[in-house]
Amino acid sequence: MKEVVPLLATLQFLELRSSYADRELNIPFPATVQTLTEIWHCTPRNVKIVLRKLSDLGWISWQPGLGRGNSSMLTFLADAQDILLEEAIAQTKKGDVKGALELIDRFGESAQVKNGFLEWLSGGMGFTRTLGTDTVLDALRFPVQRSIVTLDPAAIYFAFDSHIIGHIYDTLVDFDPISETFRPSIAHFWESSPDCSEWIIHLRKGVSFHHGREVTAQDVIYTFDRLRLNPERYEQSWMFTGISDIRMLDRKTVHITLTGPNYLFLHLLSVKASSILPADLCGADEAAFMRQPVGTGSFKLVRHDESICVLEAFSSHFRGRPHIDRVEIIHLSEQDAGMLKEPDWSRASCTEQNVYNGYLRKSAGPDAEWREVETISPGCSMLVFNQRKEGPQSSLAFRRALDLIIDRKRMIADLGENRIYPARGFRTHRSGAADEVERMEPSPDAADIYRLLEQSGYRGETILLSTRSRHVTDAQWIQQRCRDLGIRMEIKVRKAEDMAGPGFSPEDDCQLYEVVLGNDEIQDLELYLQKGFFPSALADGMRETVEASARAVMSDSDPHSRWHRLYELEELLRQSCSVLFLLHKKSNTRFHSSIQGINLNSCGWLDFRTVWFQPHSLGELGSKGIRLG
């Protein structure tokens, strides 16, 4: 068996080699213990211990100088880049991909080591099957270019977090966006008063948390009380502040009384923020719980850090055990992830109808092995102003000036790529077709811009725009346009987690980000009522108007009327320039024809609950000459 080399020994060897980068292999050269103490930052005694260890590993040869004036001789026997690649692989097998890449970036002499590492890593992506003595372990491993910001359902901001949370927890009911119907989940039955202001929820028997305890009415009460009683603490609290009373009728029955009619309450029970938490664990130490959360979901979390997120199948899930045993989500940079080879998905299949991916295959055509489908992303990029801070951005005239300065048609022409046409609202159908926008949007007039800036009282103040790294190109384009017209703008790039808190950073004048929406009213209401979005940026009067109007939507029994109210709110934001709708973007999904059996959602992510690995097929058996009866 190959000796397991301690990481410290590898680091010491790599540090030594980088200090003598010009020395060739197998050629001795003079070195002193004193020099080595400076390289390794240790005592002469420890230097000798390290030299002995590296010599035993066969990486170096050390010949101490005998007598005064005779130099000691050091010889490199092993290729440092080979050792580096071996260590990077060893660290990755332990789950520390981030550490492996940092090691390569620090000691890699060329792109060869990283290329070799990523080639090795590519070989382990996709589906793998490990056969034990009496077990078969099916695992799914894939890279992502984003980190998981939170696993707390009450603090969801980003779609990828929501995707992972949906596998760890369950909600009382499920909403099917295709049929627009609700299905039982933890709750098997529910009933409401005619005006939807009073509800009784009946819980399914035999639903267990990952730590083994059965879900009771007390867990439901704890989950909703946690949100509704802490409106300033949790971003998603707006969903349940309308509960006036919630109580247990028995271990499996919950009675909920609302402050008024809410015809979207059942829908609220289906969103990820409503995921049921174990009262005994989360209530004991919430911070510790959220680092290693426990739910009822089809997968349980076994590891989550900067390098990797590992999920394992929950055998006791009330809807049945997933087919995949383990999911490993590896966090990589966009550049590193782009260098990986596409896994072979040909053995993947799905236990449910694959509506979205079926659309992809149909749209792409039947011929190409590699296919690409172009769709318009369901949302837009936008600039939101912090009107609660004194400064030019609190002036309507200044915001209107910026609206004119940001020539969307020119922005698309200059930047290209996935930018497709100007936005006049959150959704593409509100903005109209590209040629229609072309007619509606006049070219900006510099005289109008200067007149608005004069009216706003702008006197050369610096406008601080914050954004994430993925939107820097757009921000820099806006910055240059502002500079051309005499407006000073500074860009601050923030991490995703820094832009996920409640409200604007106090120093920000505006934020540039992108929203992705589905076709249900809840996601629109979330924009108006969740603290991290518009309410935190609006002036008091506007904020109160928007929140009151948004809450009124839920008390409207007519779906068409509800959408009309939401469109009126959107128009209010546009007319007041509280939000500058910028661009709609296209999404190019490129995929191998072999993924036809995999269930992808509208964001292109795998549904771990329904995917499975198909190692054999009748066609293969027939091709091997086996007689099929």
XYZ file of C-alpha atoms in Angstrom:
629
model
C 0.000 0.000 0.000
C 1.282 3.440 -0.935
C 2.355 5.551 2.017
C 0.018 8.409 2.889
C 2.147 11.543 2.796
C 1.261 14.254 5.338
C 0.239 17.561 3.781
C 2.890 19.355 5.849
C 5.694 17.324 4.259
C 4.370 18.122 0.788
C 4.151 21.827 1.595
C 7.707 21.811 2.946
C 8.995 20.112 -0.190
C 7.122 22.491 -2.505
C 8.376 25.516 -0.555
C 11.917 24.180 -0.797
C 11.611 23.528 -4.532
C 10.157 26.974 -5.245
C 13.096 28.541 -3.367
C 15.500 26.701 -5.690
C 13.397 26.799 -8.839
C 16.465 27.146 -11.078
C 18.092 23.913 -9.850
C 17.781 20.813 -12.042
C 16.781 17.322 -10.957
C 19.470 14.880 -9.860
C 22.224 17.522 -9.820
C 23.642 18.301 -6.338
C 24.135 21.903 -5.270
C 25.396 23.536 -2.057
C 22.904 24.563 0.629
C 23.144 25.506 4.295
C 20.988 24.660 7.276
C 20.782 28.372 8.052
C 19.227 29.070 4.634
C 16.715 26.266 5.164
C 15.654 27.699 8.534
C 14.666 30.883 6.682
C 12.735 28.943 4.031
C 10.811 26.820 6.522
C 10.725 29.340 9.388
C 11.897 26.798 11.945
C 14.904 25.947 14.105
C 18.042 24.131 12.837
C 16.915 21.053 14.793
C 13.570 20.990 12.991
C 15.307 21.551 9.647
C 17.204 18.299 10.160
C 13.966 16.473 10.999
C 12.313 17.786 7.831
C 15.342 16.867 5.707
C 15.248 13.331 7.079
C 11.524 13.029 6.290
C 11.896 14.308 2.719
C 14.874 12.008 2.193
C 12.901 8.993 3.461
C 10.160 9.859 0.961
C 12.756 9.768 -1.815
C 12.119 13.351 -2.856
C 15.564 14.743 -1.992
C 19.075 13.698 -1.111
C 20.925 15.550 1.648
C 24.649 15.150 2.248
C 25.831 17.166 5.289
C 29.205 18.858 4.900
C 31.888 17.153 6.971
C 34.354 19.453 8.677
C 34.763 23.228 8.650
C 34.453 24.822 5.243
C 32.786 21.850 3.535
C 29.305 22.710 2.197
C 26.313 20.465 2.565
C 24.852 19.221 -0.742
C 21.147 19.084 -1.632
C 19.736 17.142 -4.596
C 16.167 17.121 -5.873
C 15.146 13.591 -6.844
C 11.400 14.004 -7.456
C 9.535 16.293 -9.844
C 7.760 18.924 -7.739
C 4.936 19.276 -10.260
C 4.184 15.549 -10.046
C 4.134 15.791 -6.256
C 1.875 18.855 -6.499
C -0.616 17.029 -8.734
C -0.659 14.001 -6.424
C -1.315 16.218 -3.412
C -4.071 18.159 -5.198
C -5.783 14.880 -6.048
C -5.365 13.640 -2.476
C -6.906 16.830 -1.077
C -9.821 16.591 -3.510
C -10.504 12.990 -2.470
C -10.864 14.359 1.059
C -13.367 16.902 -0.279
C -11.085 19.960 -0.193
C -11.265 21.071 -3.834
C -10.750 24.710 -2.880
C -7.549 23.829 -1.010
C -6.336 21.748 -3.943
C -6.792 24.599 -6.408
C -5.173 27.099 -4.052
C -2.190 24.764 -3.761
C -1.906 24.549 -7.551
C -2.212 28.316 -7.936
C 0.513 28.812 -5.348
C 3.087 26.255 -6.525
C 2.143 25.461 -10.120
C 4.955 26.486 -12.467
C 2.751 26.317 -15.583
C -0.792 25.550 -16.688
C 0.181 21.908 -17.124
C -0.528 20.898 -13.522
C -3.929 22.611 -13.399
C -4.869 21.119 -16.753
C -3.882 17.676 -15.525
C -5.817 18.163 -12.301
C -8.957 19.365 -14.069
C -8.711 16.490 -16.536
C -8.575 14.074 -13.603
C -11.449 15.901 -11.932
C -13.506 15.727 -15.138
C -13.199 11.948 -15.081
C -15.008 11.851 -11.754
C -17.873 14.119 -12.784
C -21.337 12.884 -13.643
C -22.536 9.504 -12.441
C -20.259 6.972 -10.764
C -21.064 3.509 -9.465
C -19.002 1.852 -6.722
C -19.500 -1.848 -6.056
C -18.924 -3.123 -2.522
C -19.151 -6.617 -1.098
C -22.912 -6.395 -0.692
C -23.633 -2.785 -1.674
C -23.914 -0.641 -4.791
C -23.255 3.090 -4.303
C -24.540 5.414 -7.042
C -23.204 8.949 -6.785
C -23.715 12.132 -8.745
C -20.902 14.677 -8.792
C -20.975 18.011 -10.594
C -19.384 21.487 -10.369
C -21.120 24.791 -9.699
C -19.773 28.288 -10.218
C -21.522 29.767 -7.203
C -21.391 29.226 -3.464
C -24.310 28.359 -1.244
C -25.064 31.517 0.738
C -27.578 30.050 3.194
C -29.451 26.855 4.001
C -31.994 28.674 6.153
C -35.391 28.619 4.396
C -36.289 31.900 6.113
C -33.314 33.707 4.527
C -33.476 32.626 0.880
C -32.370 35.196 -1.686
C -30.754 33.142 -4.423
C -32.255 30.475 -6.672
C -29.412 27.981 -6.179
C -29.827 28.114 -2.390
C -33.534 27.473 -2.897
C -32.754 24.476 -5.116
C -30.578 22.812 -2.457
C -33.002 23.696 0.350
C -35.760 21.990 -1.634
C -33.894 18.687 -1.341
C -33.161 18.961 2.403
C -36.610 20.056 3.597
C -40.271 19.546 2.684
C -43.226 21.915 2.841
C -46.803 21.191 3.889
C -48.024 21.232 0.289
C -46.413 21.220 -3.163
C -47.318 23.491 -6.061
C -47.103 22.129 -9.604
C -46.363 25.136 -11.871
C -47.305 23.226 -15.027
C -50.821 22.200 -13.965
C -51.060 25.082 -11.445
C -52.447 22.703 -8.844
C -51.520 21.857 -5.249
C -50.538 18.390 -4.081
C -50.248 16.927 -0.582
C -46.797 16.764 0.966
C -46.299 16.768 4.763
C -49.969 17.735 4.945
C -52.315 15.174 3.388
C -55.475 17.323 3.606
C -56.470 20.936 4.269
C -59.648 22.971 4.492
C -60.416 26.669 4.687
C -63.275 29.065 5.338
C -64.956 30.571 2.218
C -62.903 33.782 2.519
C -59.659 31.856 3.182
C -59.113 33.574 6.533
C -59.247 30.367 8.573
C -57.465 27.095 7.866
C -57.156 23.592 9.292
C -54.117 21.574 8.207
C -54.030 17.784 8.657
C -50.532 16.261 8.799
C -49.567 12.966 7.242
C -48.562 10.176 9.642
C -45.103 8.660 9.449
C -43.203 11.721 8.174
C -39.808 11.739 9.912
C -37.002 14.231 10.229
C -33.491 13.082 9.360
C -32.704 12.558 13.052
C -35.580 10.099 13.327
C -38.371 11.974 15.115
C -41.809 12.155 13.563
C -43.187 15.529 12.483
C -45.945 16.883 14.737
C -48.186 19.924 14.819
C -45.711 21.529 17.230
C -43.048 21.634 14.485
C -45.442 23.425 12.147
C -46.322 25.961 14.836
C -42.641 26.526 15.645
C -41.749 27.019 11.965
C -44.437 29.636 11.336
C -44.028 31.377 14.700
C -40.308 31.704 14.002
C -41.172 33.731 10.917
C -44.246 35.690 11.938
C -42.990 36.739 15.384
C -39.606 37.966 14.110
C -40.439 40.238 11.154
C -37.217 42.260 11.518
C -35.006 39.192 11.721
C -36.058 36.970 8.845
C -36.296 38.108 5.242
C -39.237 35.822 4.489
C -41.315 36.835 7.529
C -43.728 38.830 5.350
C -45.402 35.590 4.315
C -46.786 34.855 7.769
C -47.186 38.157 9.586
C -50.862 37.858 8.624
C -51.347 34.947 11.038
C -53.200 36.152 14.116
C -53.339 32.778 15.847
C -51.918 29.317 15.281
C -52.624 26.401 17.623
C -52.507 22.637 17.857
C -55.818 20.758 17.847
C -53.974 17.462 18.279
C -50.539 16.032 17.361
C -51.423 15.934 13.676
C -53.792 18.879 13.261
C -53.073 22.629 13.142
C -55.641 25.432 13.228
C -54.568 28.767 11.674
C -56.479 32.048 11.900
C -55.481 34.973 9.659
C -56.067 38.675 10.196
C -58.096 38.772 6.983
C -58.780 36.942 3.715
C -55.716 35.526 1.984
C -56.447 33.675 -1.236
C -52.733 32.956 -1.735
C -52.175 31.381 1.683
C -52.088 27.817 0.350
C -49.517 28.945 -2.179
C -47.449 30.449 0.650
C -47.453 27.058 2.366
C -45.785 25.558 -0.712
C -42.779 27.916 -1.042
C -39.340 26.943 0.263
C -39.489 29.537 3.066
C -42.317 27.464 4.562
C -40.139 24.352 4.881
C -40.911 22.609 8.168
C -38.134 22.688 10.784
C -37.680 20.422 13.834
C -38.640 22.483 16.886
C -36.354 20.535 19.214
C -33.160 21.007 17.177
C -33.578 24.429 15.572
C -35.025 25.976 18.728
C -32.132 24.762 20.878
C -29.313 26.491 18.937
C -30.417 28.048 15.680
C -26.969 29.158 14.491
C -25.486 25.684 14.985
C -28.538 24.081 13.390
C -28.244 26.129 10.203
C -24.625 25.054 9.750
C -25.803 21.425 9.650
C -29.569 21.621 9.099
C -31.988 18.734 9.496
C -35.214 18.458 7.553
C -37.597 15.827 6.256
C -36.351 16.064 2.657
C -35.341 13.245 0.361
C -31.668 14.059 1.007
C -29.833 14.844 4.222
C -26.849 17.159 4.438
C -23.631 15.454 5.535
C -21.090 18.133 4.608
C -21.116 21.785 3.615
C -18.076 24.055 3.361
C -16.326 26.340 0.855
C -15.208 23.391 -1.272
C -18.092 20.997 -1.394
C -21.683 20.259 -0.433
C -22.501 16.586 0.092
C -26.021 15.177 0.278
C -26.951 11.577 1.036
C -30.232 9.841 0.309
C -32.715 9.741 3.210
C -33.863 6.128 3.297
C -36.950 6.875 5.399
C -38.419 9.611 3.226
C -42.196 9.390 3.235
C -42.383 9.451 -0.576
C -39.766 6.757 -0.963
C -35.992 6.670 -1.026
C -34.193 8.451 -3.897
C -32.366 6.207 -6.354
C -29.136 8.194 -6.134
C -27.216 7.452 -2.929
C -25.003 10.518 -2.813
C -24.730 13.959 -4.429
C -21.475 15.922 -4.363
C -21.644 19.565 -5.445
C -18.165 20.972 -5.989
C -17.616 24.733 -5.848
C -15.342 25.961 -8.641
C -14.615 29.318 -10.198
C -16.205 30.060 -13.563
C -12.814 29.758 -15.252
C -11.961 26.402 -13.672
C -15.445 24.968 -14.216
C -15.255 25.968 -17.886
C -12.156 23.791 -18.336
C -13.909 20.599 -17.252
C -15.059 18.087 -19.836
C -18.760 17.352 -20.179
C -19.634 14.149 -18.261
C -21.207 11.192 -20.033
C -24.886 11.347 -19.089
C -25.938 8.432 -21.291
C -26.707 6.180 -18.290
C -28.925 8.759 -16.625
C -32.671 8.396 -16.510
C -35.592 9.922 -14.658
C -38.577 8.510 -12.792
C -40.903 11.388 -13.709
C -41.999 13.080 -16.914
C -39.215 15.312 -18.157
C -41.202 18.300 -19.403
C -38.490 20.968 -19.477
C -35.729 18.814 -20.879
C -38.106 17.330 -23.436
C -38.635 20.873 -24.644
C -34.894 21.346 -24.914
C -34.468 18.255 -27.052
C -37.374 19.166 -29.313
C -36.129 22.733 -29.745
C -32.560 21.730 -30.436
C -33.362 19.266 -33.202
C -32.568 15.577 -33.548
C -29.208 15.615 -35.289
C -26.354 17.237 -33.389
C -24.529 15.339 -30.649
C -24.020 18.665 -28.919
C -27.102 20.876 -28.921
C -27.758 24.426 -27.891
C -31.096 26.012 -27.108
C -31.572 29.761 -26.817
C -34.291 31.041 -24.497
C -35.028 34.395 -22.893
C -34.283 34.423 -19.171
C -37.450 34.978 -17.126
C -36.501 38.288 -15.516
C -34.340 41.340 -16.062
C -31.364 43.304 -14.827
C -32.128 46.537 -13.013
C -30.740 49.488 -11.098
C -32.350 50.199 -7.717
C -31.799 53.511 -5.904
C -31.346 53.978 -2.183
C -33.864 56.755 -1.522
C -33.450 56.428 2.241
C -30.003 57.980 2.031
C -29.411 61.689 1.449
C -27.831 62.383 -1.905
C -28.550 62.978 -5.597
C -30.187 59.540 -5.972
C -33.048 60.648 -3.730
C -34.043 63.221 -6.391
C -36.558 62.107 -9.018
C -34.944 64.441 -11.552
C -31.535 62.796 -11.013
C -32.995 59.295 -11.403
C -34.754 60.371 -14.594
C -31.451 61.750 -15.888
C -29.776 58.383 -15.283
C -32.702 56.671 -16.988
C -31.952 58.727 -20.107
C -28.197 58.293 -19.788
C -28.514 54.502 -19.816
C -29.326 54.044 -23.494
C -30.377 50.385 -23.439
C -30.156 49.945 -27.225
C -26.592 51.250 -27.243
C -25.734 49.119 -24.201
C -26.868 46.010 -26.066
C -24.949 47.035 -29.196
C -21.765 47.768 -27.230
C -21.755 44.767 -24.904
C -23.575 42.124 -26.932
C -23.235 38.545 -25.632
C -26.424 37.476 -23.836
C -28.033 40.924 -23.725
C -31.028 40.800 -26.017
C -33.338 43.845 -25.655
C -34.359 46.697 -23.348
C -36.584 45.998 -20.350
C -39.654 48.019 -19.458
C -40.713 45.665 -16.677
C -39.720 42.508 -14.827
C -41.001 40.106 -17.454
C -40.408 39.985 -21.167
C -44.107 40.062 -22.068
C -44.375 43.399 -20.246
C -41.520 44.843 -22.292
C -42.843 43.778 -25.670
C -40.932 42.518 -28.654
C -37.571 44.020 -29.558
C -38.884 45.920 -32.599
C -41.723 47.383 -30.516
C -39.252 48.632 -27.899
C -37.180 50.086 -30.723
C -40.141 52.267 -31.716
C -41.099 53.210 -28.153
C -37.677 54.206 -26.866
C -36.411 57.507 -28.346
C -32.705 58.180 -28.391
C -31.669 60.156 -25.289
C -31.164 63.901 -25.721
C -28.118 65.405 -23.950
C -29.944 68.704 -23.396
C -32.731 66.918 -21.516
C -30.174 65.097 -19.376
C -28.309 68.281 -18.427
C -31.592 70.031 -17.652
C -32.624 67.218 -15.298
C -29.220 67.206 -13.600
C -29.484 70.957 -13.034
C -32.995 70.515 -11.657
C -31.784 67.774 -9.278
C -29.094 70.012 -7.786
C -26.297 67.576 -8.668
C -22.907 69.163 -7.927
C -20.397 66.477 -8.792
C -20.970 64.094 -5.880
C -19.653 60.538 -6.313
C -22.408 57.965 -6.769
C -21.561 54.580 -5.220
C -22.939 51.670 -7.241
C -22.578 48.189 -5.751
C -22.985 44.978 -7.679
C -21.755 41.394 -7.934
C -18.823 40.310 -10.083
C -21.092 38.819 -12.758
C -22.584 42.274 -13.456
C -19.353 44.297 -13.435
C -19.276 44.712 -17.225
C -22.741 46.301 -17.201
C -21.798 48.491 -14.236
C -18.629 49.707 -15.951
C -20.594 50.589 -19.095
C -23.005 52.675 -16.994
C -20.054 54.249 -15.179
C -18.476 55.324 -18.480
C -21.735 56.784 -19.803
C -22.161 58.746 -16.567
C -18.575 59.997 -16.785
C -19.186 61.216 -20.339
C -22.027 63.375 -19.037
C -20.274 64.689 -15.930
C -21.479 62.241 -13.272
C -18.863 60.648 -11.054
C -19.589 57.015 -10.226
C -17.642 54.493 -8.185
C -18.247 50.749 -8.476
C -17.985 48.447 -5.482
C -18.061 44.710 -6.163
C -19.686 42.763 -3.355
C -19.882 39.053 -2.667
C -23.254 37.360 -2.976
C -23.580 36.958 0.791
C -22.906 40.687 1.287
C -25.879 41.525 -0.930
C -28.171 39.021 0.763
C -28.730 40.952 3.973
C -31.852 42.930 4.770
C -31.602 46.172 2.858
C -28.918 48.312 1.295
C -25.505 48.789 2.750
C -25.688 52.280 4.343
C -23.066 53.725 1.978
C -24.597 52.422 -1.275
C -26.430 54.905 -3.492
C -27.679 52.246 -5.884
C -27.401 48.549 -6.604
C -27.256 46.708 -9.908
C -28.553 43.166 -9.889
C -30.780 40.746 -11.738
C -34.028 39.042 -10.772
C -35.355 35.768 -12.144
C -39.090 35.214 -11.826
C -41.517 32.373 -12.397
C -45.098 32.716 -13.513
C -46.728 32.897 -10.104
C -47.805 35.851 -8.004
C -45.770 34.878 -4.942
C -42.472 35.683 -6.622
C -43.733 39.154 -7.553
C -44.995 39.783 -4.034
C -41.617 38.686 -2.703
C -39.982 41.567 -4.597
C -42.225 44.109 -2.869
C -42.465 42.599 0.615
C -39.138 40.893 1.290
C -36.856 43.295 3.164
C -33.810 42.857 0.960
C -35.505 44.073 -2.191
C -37.402 47.311 -2.848
C -38.877 48.207 0.552
C -35.434 48.788 2.029
C -34.613 51.311 -0.698
C -37.844 53.287 -1.058
C -38.643 56.564 0.659
C -41.109 56.217 3.537
C -44.242 57.351 1.699
C -43.553 55.216 -1.356
C -42.563 52.277 0.813
C -45.860 52.343 2.706
C -47.850 52.624 -0.526
C -46.049 49.712 -2.163
C -46.325 47.425 0.856
C -50.016 48.171 1.394
C -50.788 47.623 -2.288
C -48.812 44.367 -2.368
C -50.560 42.981 0.719
C -53.914 43.900 -0.781
C -53.154 41.544 -3.669
C -53.433 38.544 -1.355
C -56.950 39.494 -0.254
C -58.210 39.605 -3.852
C -60.034 36.423 -4.855
C -59.791 37.053 -8.615
C -56.485 35.904 -10.213
C -56.836 38.333 -13.144
C -57.437 41.203 -10.768
C -54.396 40.195 -8.723
C -52.157 40.327 -11.792
C -53.602 43.720 -12.721
C -52.702 45.038 -9.267
C -49.158 43.701 -9.621
C -48.740 45.366 -13.004
C -49.899 48.649 -11.496
C -47.226 48.321 -8.813
C -44.598 47.640 -11.446
C -45.690 50.744 -13.347
C -45.467 52.819 -10.152
C -41.827 51.766 -9.751
C -41.108 52.618 -13.374
C -42.801 56.020 -13.359
C -41.054 57.054 -10.134
C -37.715 55.714 -11.436
C -37.337 53.917 -8.117
C -36.194 51.060 -10.308
C -34.579 51.423 -13.697
C -35.414 48.301 -15.657
C -32.354 47.664 -17.801
C -32.111 44.586 -20.003
C -33.621 41.220 -20.706
C -31.030 38.571 -21.381
C -30.993 35.312 -23.259
C -29.877 31.987 -21.887
C -27.993 29.520 -24.064
C -28.258 26.004 -22.686
C -25.677 23.757 -24.343
C -25.973 20.074 -23.591
C -24.956 16.665 -24.853
C -27.632 14.546 -26.500
C -27.030 11.865 -23.870
C -28.719 13.883 -21.093
C -32.155 13.196 -22.547
C -33.135 11.091 -19.534
C -32.228 13.702 -16.915
C -34.885 15.882 -15.342
C -33.785 19.522 -15.438
C -35.738 22.398 -13.964
C -36.216 25.740 -15.719
C -32.859 26.960 -14.376
C -31.078 23.945 -15.851
C -30.438 22.162 -12.541
C -30.890 18.482 -11.835
C -33.721 17.181 -9.706
C -31.782 14.781 -7.490
C -34.979 13.144 -6.246
C -35.979 11.633 -9.568
C -32.717 10.943 -11.393
C -31.200 7.452 -11.435
C -28.305 5.534 -12.990
C -29.118 2.861 -15.584
C -26.119 0.515 -15.875
C -27.671 -2.006 -18.269
C -30.206 -2.059 -21.092
C -31.885 -4.744 -23.195
C -30.254 -3.314 -26.294
C -26.813 -3.835 -24.828
C -27.572 -7.382 -23.742
C -28.846 -8.182 -27.227
C -25.747 -6.709 -28.852
C -23.569 -9.050 -26.779
C -25.285 -12.064 -28.230
C -27.382 -12.842 -25.160
C -30.689 -14.377 -26.100
C -33.637 -12.304 -24.977
C -36.825 -14.178 -24.228
